[in-house]
Amino acid sequence: MLYSKTKWHSPVADPVQSRELARRLSVSPLVASLLAARGMAVPEEALAFINAGTEEEHDPFLLKGMKEAVPRIKKALQEEEHILVYGDYDADGVSSTSLMIYLLRHLGASFDIYIPHRSGEGYGLHNHALDWALQQGVSLIITVDTGISACSQIAYANELGMDVIVTDHHEPPEVLPAAYALINPKLPGCPYPFKGLAGVGVAYKLAQALLDGKVPEEWLEIAAIGTIADLMPLLDENRAIVRRGLKSMRRSKYAGIRALLEVSAVSVENVDAVNVAFAVAPRINASGRLDHAGRAVSLLTTDDPVEAERLAGELDLLNKERQMVVERIVAEAISRLEERIKDGRLPGIIVLAGEGWNVGVVGIVASKLLERYYRPVIILDIHPETGCCKGSARSIPGLDIYEALSSCSELMDHFGGHPAAAGMSLHLDNLEAFTSALEEFALGVLTDEHLVPVTEADGEYALADLSLKAAEELELLAPFGMSNPLPKFIVREAVVKETRTMGQGNRHLKLVLQQGGATVEAVAFGKGELAELLPPGTGIDVLAELSINEWNGSRKVQLMLKDLSVPQPQLFDFRGVRDAAGRTQRLWNLLLPQTGGRQGLAAAVVRKDWLKEQELPECQGMTFWVYDQYNGISPVDNLPGEDDGSHVSLLCLLDMPETTQQLDALLQTFPEVENIALLHSLRQERERLLVPTREQFKMLYKWLAAIAAVPVPEQEALLRLSRKSPMSLRMLRMMLDVFEELDFIRREQGQLSFVTRPAARDLASSSHFMRLSELAEMEQYFMEGSPSELQEWMESRRLGAS
């Protein structure tokens, strides 16, 4: 039994609505059910969504402040004023700044740009930057993706005689800055119908207003990058911006975009929103995280292919460096956390701080720890000289991290954010109190239910529904991103037909799944270690995305596995493995972390002499047991608390039972075991027991009549018998036990003698015969039986013993 990493939840689409959509729109039942499940059950709404394009554009002058901003910018153009574009260092800020450069170049403006350094200056407007702008002769500042909260800075700009036009999309504060114009769809009283624009989307609307709607189509490529990278909802106008932007990008004339796609190993002709999110955006963001975002702006605005290639290469190297920095900090953070939680109890909110933890990547580190532990996480970088701690938080749906920070605001110098993510700074002296206050807050908010991650799926389907035609038709719903995610499908009761690993170090998993007459290949990146838990024949449930695999002109459907589970108990066959203890540790690591929030325990069972030969592997939460001649099975003195084995979910047999009584005791001791791993060594065939037959006993009786007519040393008799018989010495000894019990032979002082004319006795009346039969049957299953045969036989023993 293998538990999924998350709990899967899927809506149930109304079948009547789905059928009507399929009929009215001429789409497949699968696409119709997806539209209905996503709230587009009315055919007209669904059709508008599918055909999203220019009709989704809203009048830019509906944005509050646009009517004041446009004349002021036109005046600056006419009077040849020097304009400053003030941006931000993330991908949205870089895109917004780049779009404004194209706009001001197009208008023939005199301008400069300014983007603050992430670690050296931090987010937002800064007075020293305004002083620099004044020295450059700037009289008009246009902010992009920033400025809506910069009250004091804009007041300072006004004192210096510079007008400020703010274009932003962040949540406006209660007190707004006294700017010449504020353009933000989220402003109170703003009639703009769509509130989900990115910063670059607001900049694009400004360009539309200044150019009377005649914006070059290729500028949408820049707008699409920022919209996708900033995780804006791909609905309404954003859907049109991204769809048209991607279409233009597939034949892009921008040297920078082409170079960026090439260095990201993305085909220009086939680029989609997923490529932008996971290949393009991280490289742009790497510039602002580890260097200065100006390098990314230069890339997006150059028309020189040679310079573009150089800059794209630099961003790629910065991204690789960013990945290594993140990996290092994640490893250090996990190590510190594991030392802190040796009792196994995670804090409600994980707070970790360290020197040299690059403040530009602490948000990524927090996200990775959240994914691993599913707890709200705060990662802080400590300045070694000042003791200032700057960090980022990421949270789960059950806890509003902004509310949590607000509850201890007096301990911080600054903080801000929203329910899912936040940033903060505080002094090292307050770190312990800060951590304790957040832990106390979490105790009052989080329940066990909150700590089980949930993945939203789009429905349960059969493999036959996930056809090549269905995969092709999904493009009607693209582009995919926030608020319009790539569909995820649940398939239950599929069967694994083939299992293999692929990629460097066998990191990835590839399965062939079958359900009824349908067979589909499935790939799970980073899950290669699960291959040994999914042998052919395993029943499996999967959560997957649907894709098309193209190779050498051939196109076939392929599932991209996001999660999987095996809903029935499993028996893993590692018989004869060399390092049984090491494999036990590996299984522990693979199986128990997958228990979906359950507190799983593991047990390993060995012979007593095994303990003398080897040291017990150190596995926290694993108990060790030994086979016992009298009690069947007994614990080694390492049981946690009063645990009696009833909660064990993983049972590792490092040795097979020596008697059927021990097997029955094993099955009774671990009644709720979900997975059993066979790790025992295999006896040489010559040493194994055979299920005894009457013919074998008849033959042995004849040989004994000849060999032991007069008393003979038993050892000598055994050697002579072994030369005549293919049976092992173990088998022969146990057969002699049967004959002795039936008075067919006598054993005295090491001598063995044959009894002539014994009383007739039935073999079945011998307890030794019954023991040999049972033991030989058990050994045959444990040594030679297939996993399914052994599992079925053990289950029959369990039922018989219960």
mmCIF file of C-alpha atoms in Angstrom, residues 392-733:
data_model
loop_
_atom_site.group_PDB
_atom_site.id
_atom_site.type_symbol
_atom_site.label_atom_id
_atom_site.label_comp_id
_atom_site.label_asym_id
_atom_site.label_seq_id
_atom_site.Cartn_x
_atom_site.Cartn_y
_atom_site.Cartn_z
ATOM 1 C CA SER A 392 10.189 35.524 3.292
ATOM 2 C CA ALA A 393 7.229 33.426 4.357
ATOM 3 C CA ARG A 394 5.094 30.917 2.475
ATOM 4 C CA SER A 395 1.953 29.454 3.971
ATOM 5 C CA ILE A 396 -0.709 26.775 3.554
ATOM 6 C CA PRO A 397 -4.447 27.469 3.068
ATOM 7 C CA GLY A 398 -5.212 26.765 6.735
ATOM 8 C CA LEU A 399 -3.149 29.687 8.056
ATOM 9 C CA ASP A 400 -3.157 33.343 6.992
ATOM 10 C CA ILE A 401 0.520 34.233 7.335
ATOM 11 C CA TYR A 402 -0.172 37.982 7.128
ATOM 12 C CA GLU A 403 -2.560 37.650 10.068
ATOM 13 C CA ALA A 404 0.028 35.569 11.924
ATOM 14 C CA LEU A 405 2.686 38.244 11.421
ATOM 15 C CA SER A 406 0.242 40.973 12.421
ATOM 16 C CA SER A 407 -0.241 39.207 15.757
ATOM 17 C CA CYS A 408 3.407 39.888 16.657
ATOM 18 C CA SER A 409 4.036 43.033 14.617
ATOM 19 C CA GLU A 410 5.807 44.723 17.541
ATOM 20 C CA LEU A 411 8.711 42.272 17.158
ATOM 21 C CA MET A 412 9.430 43.277 13.544
ATOM 22 C CA ASP A 413 10.844 46.382 11.923
ATOM 23 C CA HIS A 414 8.805 45.917 8.741
ATOM 24 C CA PHE A 415 6.474 43.315 7.265
ATOM 25 C CA GLY A 416 3.946 42.997 4.484
ATOM 26 C CA GLY A 417 2.236 40.483 2.278
ATOM 27 C CA HIS A 418 -0.975 38.497 1.933
ATOM 28 C CA PRO A 419 -2.431 35.222 3.296
ATOM 29 C CA ALA A 420 -0.135 32.932 1.293
ATOM 30 C CA ALA A 421 3.179 34.825 1.242
ATOM 31 C CA ALA A 422 4.891 37.654 3.072
ATOM 32 C CA GLY A 423 8.180 39.392 3.718
ATOM 33 C CA MET A 424 9.590 40.762 6.938
ATOM 34 C CA SER A 425 12.645 42.151 8.720
ATOM 35 C CA LEU A 426 13.510 42.041 12.421
ATOM 36 C CA HIS A 427 16.551 42.087 14.684
ATOM 37 C CA LEU A 428 18.242 38.894 15.778
ATOM 38 C CA ASP A 429 17.519 39.786 19.428
ATOM 39 C CA ASN A 430 13.798 39.344 18.719
ATOM 40 C CA LEU A 431 14.102 36.106 16.745
ATOM 41 C CA GLU A 432 13.408 33.715 19.629
ATOM 42 C CA ALA A 433 10.365 35.688 20.809
ATOM 43 C CA PHE A 434 9.192 35.983 17.191
ATOM 44 C CA THR A 435 9.397 32.203 16.742
ATOM 45 C CA SER A 436 7.559 31.508 20.001
ATOM 46 C CA ALA A 437 4.809 34.015 19.212
ATOM 47 C CA LEU A 438 4.163 32.455 15.815
ATOM 48 C CA GLU A 439 4.140 28.949 17.285
ATOM 49 C CA GLU A 440 1.532 30.067 19.818
ATOM 50 C CA PHE A 441 -0.546 31.632 17.037
ATOM 51 C CA ALA A 442 -0.379 28.422 15.000
ATOM 52 C CA LEU A 443 -1.506 26.309 17.974
ATOM 53 C CA GLY A 444 -4.710 28.313 18.107
ATOM 54 C CA VAL A 445 -5.414 28.084 14.388
ATOM 55 C CA LEU A 446 -4.144 24.871 12.808
ATOM 56 C CA THR A 447 -5.958 21.558 13.129
ATOM 57 C CA ASP A 448 -4.885 18.103 11.933
ATOM 58 C CA GLU A 449 -7.145 18.539 8.915
ATOM 59 C CA HIS A 450 -5.287 21.703 7.876
ATOM 60 C CA LEU A 451 -2.032 19.744 7.776
ATOM 61 C CA VAL A 452 -3.181 17.306 5.071
ATOM 62 C CA PRO A 453 -2.349 18.814 1.669
ATOM 63 C CA VAL A 454 -5.122 18.765 -0.924
ATOM 64 C CA THR A 455 -4.685 18.748 -4.698
ATOM 65 C CA GLU A 456 -7.590 19.936 -6.804
ATOM 66 C CA ALA A 457 -8.280 17.659 -9.764
ATOM 67 C CA ASP A 458 -10.751 18.053 -12.602
ATOM 68 C CA GLY A 459 -12.548 14.742 -12.275
ATOM 69 C CA GLU A 460 -12.244 10.976 -12.373
ATOM 70 C CA TYR A 461 -11.871 9.412 -15.793
ATOM 71 C CA ALA A 462 -11.086 6.077 -17.389
ATOM 72 C CA LEU A 463 -7.833 5.607 -19.314
ATOM 73 C CA ALA A 464 -9.909 5.228 -22.481
ATOM 74 C CA ASP A 465 -11.204 8.810 -22.007
ATOM 75 C CA LEU A 466 -7.652 10.209 -22.054
ATOM 76 C CA SER A 467 -7.105 9.709 -25.754
ATOM 77 C CA LEU A 468 -4.864 11.460 -28.265
ATOM 78 C CA LYS A 469 -7.897 13.320 -29.604
ATOM 79 C CA ALA A 470 -8.763 14.500 -26.080
ATOM 80 C CA ALA A 471 -5.177 15.684 -25.520
ATOM 81 C CA GLU A 472 -5.258 17.660 -28.772
ATOM 82 C CA GLU A 473 -8.624 19.188 -27.907
ATOM 83 C CA LEU A 474 -7.350 20.427 -24.532
ATOM 84 C CA GLU A 475 -5.550 23.179 -26.431
ATOM 85 C CA LEU A 476 -8.960 24.847 -26.720
ATOM 86 C CA LEU A 477 -8.631 25.670 -23.007
ATOM 87 C CA ALA A 478 -5.020 26.922 -23.191
ATOM 88 C CA PRO A 479 -3.101 28.933 -22.108
ATOM 89 C CA PHE A 480 -2.881 27.281 -18.719
ATOM 90 C CA GLY A 481 -1.749 28.964 -15.532
ATOM 91 C CA MET A 482 -3.207 30.583 -12.426
ATOM 92 C CA SER A 483 -7.012 30.246 -12.184
ATOM 93 C CA ASN A 484 -6.927 28.110 -15.343
ATOM 94 C CA PRO A 485 -4.541 25.301 -14.391
ATOM 95 C CA LEU A 486 -3.498 22.489 -16.663
ATOM 96 C CA PRO A 487 -6.222 19.867 -16.119
ATOM 97 C CA LYS A 488 -5.437 17.055 -13.691
ATOM 98 C CA PHE A 489 -7.242 13.745 -14.048
ATOM 99 C CA ILE A 490 -7.762 10.965 -11.512
ATOM 100 C CA VAL A 491 -7.625 7.419 -12.885
ATOM 101 C CA ARG A 492 -8.485 4.634 -10.469
ATOM 102 C CA GLU A 493 -7.946 0.884 -10.662
ATOM 103 C CA ALA A 494 -5.365 0.882 -13.425
ATOM 104 C CA VAL A 495 -2.813 -1.939 -13.539
ATOM 105 C CA VAL A 496 0.947 -1.558 -13.972
ATOM 106 C CA LYS A 497 2.048 -3.611 -16.986
ATOM 107 C CA GLU A 498 5.662 -2.390 -17.213
ATOM 108 C CA THR A 499 7.956 -0.512 -14.839
ATOM 109 C CA ARG A 500 11.339 1.027 -15.569
ATOM 110 C CA THR A 501 13.498 3.996 -14.701
ATOM 111 C CA MET A 502 15.064 6.530 -17.016
ATOM 112 C CA GLY A 503 17.300 9.584 -16.979
ATOM 113 C CA GLN A 504 20.628 10.212 -15.313
ATOM 114 C CA GLY A 505 20.934 8.216 -12.117
ATOM 115 C CA ASN A 506 17.584 6.530 -12.840
ATOM 116 C CA ARG A 507 15.864 9.563 -11.349
ATOM 117 C CA HIS A 508 12.638 9.296 -13.314
ATOM 118 C CA LEU A 509 9.906 6.666 -13.433
ATOM 119 C CA LYS A 510 8.189 5.322 -16.525
ATOM 120 C CA LEU A 511 5.148 3.044 -16.344
ATOM 121 C CA VAL A 512 2.858 1.384 -18.819
ATOM 122 C CA LEU A 513 -0.670 1.404 -17.404
ATOM 123 C CA GLN A 514 -3.603 -0.695 -18.524
ATOM 124 C CA GLN A 515 -7.279 -0.441 -17.805
ATOM 125 C CA GLY A 516 -9.686 -2.583 -19.762
ATOM 126 C CA GLY A 517 -8.552 -2.434 -23.381
ATOM 127 C CA ALA A 518 -6.710 0.903 -23.014
ATOM 128 C CA THR A 519 -2.936 1.082 -22.536
ATOM 129 C CA VAL A 520 -1.099 4.350 -21.854
ATOM 130 C CA GLU A 521 2.493 5.291 -21.028
ATOM 131 C CA ALA A 522 3.007 7.400 -17.919
ATOM 132 C CA VAL A 523 6.046 9.365 -16.741
ATOM 133 C CA ALA A 524 6.778 10.635 -13.222
ATOM 134 C CA PHE A 525 9.765 12.967 -12.977
ATOM 135 C CA GLY A 526 11.890 12.580 -9.865
ATOM 136 C CA LYS A 527 10.090 9.409 -8.729
ATOM 137 C CA GLY A 528 12.483 6.757 -10.066
ATOM 138 C CA GLU A 529 13.030 5.407 -6.551
ATOM 139 C CA LEU A 530 9.407 4.182 -6.516
ATOM 140 C CA ALA A 531 10.077 1.703 -9.336
ATOM 141 C CA GLU A 532 10.888 -1.120 -6.916
ATOM 142 C CA LEU A 533 7.537 -0.577 -5.189
ATOM 143 C CA LEU A 534 5.519 -0.875 -8.408
ATOM 144 C CA PRO A 535 6.191 -4.265 -9.990
ATOM 145 C CA PRO A 536 4.044 -5.397 -12.951
ATOM 146 C CA GLY A 537 0.595 -6.431 -11.824
ATOM 147 C CA THR A 538 0.285 -3.718 -9.172
ATOM 148 C CA GLY A 539 -3.116 -2.034 -8.982
ATOM 149 C CA ILE A 540 -2.646 1.720 -8.937
ATOM 150 C CA ASP A 541 -4.538 5.028 -8.749
ATOM 151 C CA VAL A 542 -2.921 8.045 -10.404
ATOM 152 C CA LEU A 543 -3.309 11.802 -10.561
ATOM 153 C CA ALA A 544 -1.997 12.931 -13.924
ATOM 154 C CA GLU A 545 -1.848 15.600 -16.581
ATOM 155 C CA LEU A 546 -2.453 14.695 -20.199
ATOM 156 C CA SER A 547 0.239 15.385 -22.795
ATOM 157 C CA ILE A 548 1.345 14.338 -26.258
ATOM 158 C CA ASN A 549 4.688 12.634 -26.795
ATOM 159 C CA GLU A 550 6.149 13.339 -30.228
ATOM 160 C CA TRP A 551 9.089 11.255 -31.425
ATOM 161 C CA ASN A 552 10.340 10.655 -34.966
ATOM 162 C CA GLY A 553 7.098 11.869 -36.465
ATOM 163 C CA SER A 554 4.969 9.675 -34.195
ATOM 164 C CA ARG A 555 2.433 11.214 -31.809
ATOM 165 C CA LYS A 556 0.907 9.356 -28.884
ATOM 166 C CA VAL A 557 -0.777 10.264 -25.653
ATOM 167 C CA GLN A 558 1.264 10.262 -22.457
ATOM 168 C CA LEU A 559 0.346 10.827 -18.832
ATOM 169 C CA MET A 560 2.524 13.063 -16.677
ATOM 170 C CA LEU A 561 2.083 11.654 -13.157
ATOM 171 C CA LYS A 562 1.753 14.227 -10.402
ATOM 172 C CA ASP A 563 0.878 11.767 -7.645
ATOM 173 C CA LEU A 564 0.017 8.109 -7.246
ATOM 174 C CA SER A 565 -1.222 5.599 -4.730
ATOM 175 C CA VAL A 566 -1.525 1.852 -4.342
ATOM 176 C CA PRO A 567 -4.776 1.291 -2.431
ATOM 177 C CA GLN A 568 -4.239 -2.354 -1.514
ATOM 178 C CA PRO A 569 -1.658 -4.041 0.754
ATOM 179 C CA GLN A 570 1.572 -5.031 -0.987
ATOM 180 C CA LEU A 571 4.208 -7.697 -0.580
ATOM 181 C CA PHE A 572 7.620 -6.622 -1.841
ATOM 182 C CA ASP A 573 9.962 -9.316 -3.076
ATOM 183 C CA PHE A 574 13.593 -8.593 -2.172
ATOM 184 C CA ARG A 575 14.469 -12.185 -1.309
ATOM 185 C CA GLY A 576 18.168 -12.818 -1.471
ATOM 186 C CA VAL A 577 19.140 -9.122 -1.396
ATOM 187 C CA ARG A 578 22.718 -8.670 -0.169
ATOM 188 C CA ASP A 579 22.279 -5.688 2.146
ATOM 189 C CA ALA A 580 18.989 -6.492 3.865
ATOM 190 C CA ALA A 581 19.508 -3.873 6.598
ATOM 191 C CA GLY A 582 20.280 -1.154 4.061
ATOM 192 C CA ARG A 583 17.215 -2.066 2.010
ATOM 193 C CA THR A 584 15.118 -1.913 5.170
ATOM 194 C CA GLN A 585 16.260 1.675 5.727
ATOM 195 C CA ARG A 586 15.479 2.496 2.090
ATOM 196 C CA LEU A 587 11.965 1.068 2.286
ATOM 197 C CA TRP A 588 11.391 2.978 5.514
ATOM 198 C CA ASN A 589 12.335 6.231 3.767
ATOM 199 C CA LEU A 590 10.204 5.486 0.703
ATOM 200 C CA LEU A 591 7.030 4.170 2.252
ATOM 201 C CA LEU A 592 6.405 5.876 5.560
ATOM 202 C CA PRO A 593 6.794 9.519 4.422
ATOM 203 C CA GLN A 594 4.032 8.765 1.906
ATOM 204 C CA THR A 595 1.422 8.017 4.557
ATOM 205 C CA GLY A 596 -0.696 11.092 3.865
ATOM 206 C CA GLY A 597 -0.540 12.559 7.349
ATOM 207 C CA ARG A 598 -0.861 9.223 9.179
ATOM 208 C CA GLN A 599 1.609 8.302 11.888
ATOM 209 C CA GLY A 600 3.061 5.109 10.447
ATOM 210 C CA LEU A 601 5.407 2.704 12.211
ATOM 211 C CA ALA A 602 7.713 0.032 10.860
ATOM 212 C CA ALA A 603 9.009 -3.226 12.289
ATOM 213 C CA ALA A 604 11.842 -5.549 11.294
ATOM 214 C CA VAL A 605 11.956 -9.226 12.307
ATOM 215 C CA VAL A 606 15.199 -11.231 12.531
ATOM 216 C CA ARG A 607 16.649 -14.419 14.017
ATOM 217 C CA LYS A 608 18.377 -14.099 17.377
ATOM 218 C CA ASP A 609 21.713 -15.069 15.875
ATOM 219 C CA TRP A 610 21.318 -12.241 13.305
ATOM 220 C CA LEU A 611 21.576 -9.761 16.168
ATOM 221 C CA LYS A 612 24.961 -11.205 17.093
ATOM 222 C CA GLU A 613 26.235 -10.957 13.536
ATOM 223 C CA GLN A 614 25.105 -7.386 12.703
ATOM 224 C CA GLU A 615 24.176 -4.118 14.356
ATOM 225 C CA LEU A 616 20.599 -2.912 14.184
ATOM 226 C CA PRO A 617 20.141 -0.120 11.627
ATOM 227 C CA GLU A 618 19.181 3.167 13.255
ATOM 228 C CA CYS A 619 15.704 3.985 11.969
ATOM 229 C CA GLN A 620 13.702 6.395 14.107
ATOM 230 C CA GLY A 621 10.234 4.939 14.668
ATOM 231 C CA MET A 622 11.241 1.386 13.660
ATOM 232 C CA THR A 623 10.957 -1.458 16.159
ATOM 233 C CA PHE A 624 12.918 -4.721 16.059
ATOM 234 C CA TRP A 625 11.610 -8.177 16.879
ATOM 235 C CA VAL A 626 13.119 -11.654 17.023
ATOM 236 C CA TYR A 627 11.700 -15.101 16.391
ATOM 237 C CA ASP A 628 11.203 -16.857 19.714
ATOM 238 C CA GLN A 629 11.109 -20.601 20.273
ATOM 239 C CA TYR A 630 8.429 -20.323 22.936
ATOM 240 C CA ASN A 631 6.402 -17.177 22.213
ATOM 241 C CA GLY A 632 6.694 -17.158 18.435
ATOM 242 C CA ILE A 633 7.939 -13.577 18.276
ATOM 243 C CA SER A 634 9.343 -11.180 20.888
ATOM 244 C CA PRO A 635 10.390 -7.524 20.810
ATOM 245 C CA VAL A 636 13.946 -6.357 21.185
ATOM 246 C CA ASP A 637 14.085 -3.782 23.994
ATOM 247 C CA ASN A 638 13.522 -0.748 21.785
ATOM 248 C CA LEU A 639 9.765 -0.380 21.588
ATOM 249 C CA PRO A 640 8.582 3.263 21.704
ATOM 250 C CA GLY A 641 6.306 3.622 24.713
ATOM 251 C CA GLU A 642 3.830 0.814 25.114
ATOM 252 C CA ASP A 643 3.474 -0.007 21.415
ATOM 253 C CA ASP A 644 2.640 -3.667 20.918
ATOM 254 C CA GLY A 645 2.942 -3.819 17.128
ATOM 255 C CA SER A 646 -0.725 -3.169 16.390
ATOM 256 C CA HIS A 647 0.037 0.123 14.613
ATOM 257 C CA VAL A 648 2.844 -1.163 12.412
ATOM 258 C CA SER A 649 2.166 -0.499 8.725
ATOM 259 C CA LEU A 650 5.490 -1.701 7.254
ATOM 260 C CA LEU A 651 6.879 -5.125 8.203
ATOM 261 C CA CYS A 652 10.361 -6.136 7.010
ATOM 262 C CA LEU A 653 11.257 -9.837 7.287
ATOM 263 C CA LEU A 654 15.044 -9.970 7.369
ATOM 264 C CA ASP A 655 14.716 -13.689 8.106
ATOM 265 C CA MET A 656 11.853 -16.032 7.330
ATOM 266 C CA PRO A 657 10.017 -17.735 10.210
ATOM 267 C CA GLU A 658 11.543 -20.974 11.456
ATOM 268 C CA THR A 659 8.181 -22.555 12.246
ATOM 269 C CA THR A 660 4.587 -22.055 11.208
ATOM 270 C CA GLN A 661 3.846 -21.133 14.824
ATOM 271 C CA GLN A 662 6.245 -18.220 14.480
ATOM 272 C CA LEU A 663 4.515 -17.168 11.242
ATOM 273 C CA ASP A 664 1.106 -17.256 12.908
ATOM 274 C CA ALA A 665 2.442 -15.266 15.863
ATOM 275 C CA LEU A 666 3.884 -12.758 13.380
ATOM 276 C CA LEU A 667 0.549 -12.269 11.640
ATOM 277 C CA GLN A 668 -1.277 -11.874 14.959
ATOM 278 C CA THR A 669 1.270 -9.401 16.347
ATOM 279 C CA PHE A 670 0.971 -7.070 13.346
ATOM 280 C CA PRO A 671 -2.738 -7.175 12.483
ATOM 281 C CA GLU A 672 -2.833 -3.834 10.609
ATOM 282 C CA VAL A 673 0.295 -4.262 8.536
ATOM 283 C CA GLU A 674 -0.184 -2.797 5.067
ATOM 284 C CA ASN A 675 3.121 -3.694 3.457
ATOM 285 C CA ILE A 676 5.377 -6.700 3.979
ATOM 286 C CA ALA A 677 8.909 -6.779 2.564
ATOM 287 C CA LEU A 678 10.655 -10.123 2.079
ATOM 288 C CA LEU A 679 14.360 -9.557 2.722
ATOM 289 C CA HIS A 680 15.432 -13.016 3.886
ATOM 290 C CA SER A 681 18.260 -14.980 2.329
ATOM 291 C CA LEU A 682 17.516 -17.937 0.067
ATOM 292 C CA ARG A 683 18.678 -21.414 1.066
ATOM 293 C CA GLN A 684 20.648 -23.409 -1.460
ATOM 294 C CA GLU A 685 18.316 -25.787 -3.259
ATOM 295 C CA ARG A 686 20.180 -28.755 -1.773
ATOM 296 C CA GLU A 687 19.336 -27.508 1.754
ATOM 297 C CA ARG A 688 15.609 -26.940 1.281
ATOM 298 C CA LEU A 689 12.721 -28.969 2.602
ATOM 299 C CA LEU A 690 10.285 -30.660 0.276
ATOM 300 C CA VAL A 691 6.615 -31.257 0.935
ATOM 301 C CA PRO A 692 6.864 -34.945 1.964
ATOM 302 C CA THR A 693 5.125 -37.693 0.013
ATOM 303 C CA ARG A 694 4.289 -41.265 0.999
ATOM 304 C CA GLU A 695 6.517 -42.489 -1.831
ATOM 305 C CA GLN A 696 9.513 -40.698 -0.289
ATOM 306 C CA PHE A 697 8.849 -42.320 3.086
ATOM 307 C CA LYS A 698 8.426 -45.755 1.460
ATOM 308 C CA MET A 699 11.783 -45.366 -0.314
ATOM 309 C CA LEU A 700 13.458 -44.157 2.906
ATOM 310 C CA TYR A 701 11.972 -47.105 4.812
ATOM 311 C CA LYS A 702 13.537 -49.567 2.306
ATOM 312 C CA TRP A 703 16.931 -47.867 2.532
ATOM 313 C CA LEU A 704 16.830 -47.879 6.328
ATOM 314 C CA ALA A 705 15.968 -51.584 6.333
ATOM 315 C CA ALA A 706 19.196 -52.200 4.462
ATOM 316 C CA ILE A 707 21.432 -49.644 6.181
ATOM 317 C CA ALA A 708 20.274 -50.004 9.815
ATOM 318 C CA ALA A 709 19.419 -53.696 10.106
ATOM 319 C CA VAL A 710 22.043 -53.611 12.816
ATOM 320 C CA PRO A 711 22.723 -50.464 14.888
ATOM 321 C CA VAL A 712 24.722 -47.861 12.957
ATOM 322 C CA PRO A 713 25.936 -44.351 13.948
ATOM 323 C CA GLU A 714 23.171 -41.943 12.972
ATOM 324 C CA GLN A 715 25.574 -39.546 11.277
ATOM 325 C CA GLU A 716 26.930 -42.334 9.124
ATOM 326 C CA ALA A 717 23.415 -43.453 8.245
ATOM 327 C CA LEU A 718 22.506 -39.916 7.217
ATOM 328 C CA LEU A 719 25.555 -39.626 4.961
ATOM 329 C CA ARG A 720 24.769 -42.934 3.286
ATOM 330 C CA LEU A 721 21.130 -41.931 2.830
ATOM 331 C CA SER A 722 22.122 -38.565 1.347
ATOM 332 C CA ARG A 723 24.186 -40.358 -1.318
ATOM 333 C CA LYS A 724 21.106 -42.295 -2.372
ATOM 334 C CA SER A 725 18.582 -39.436 -2.130
ATOM 335 C CA PRO A 726 18.400 -35.915 -3.630
ATOM 336 C CA MET A 727 16.836 -34.750 -0.343
ATOM 337 C CA SER A 728 18.736 -32.432 2.021
ATOM 338 C CA LEU A 729 20.182 -33.601 5.318
ATOM 339 C CA ARG A 730 17.613 -31.345 7.045
ATOM 340 C CA MET A 731 14.839 -33.171 5.269
ATOM 341 C CA LEU A 732 16.275 -36.609 6.082
ATOM 342 C CA ARG A 733 16.700 -35.762 9.765
#
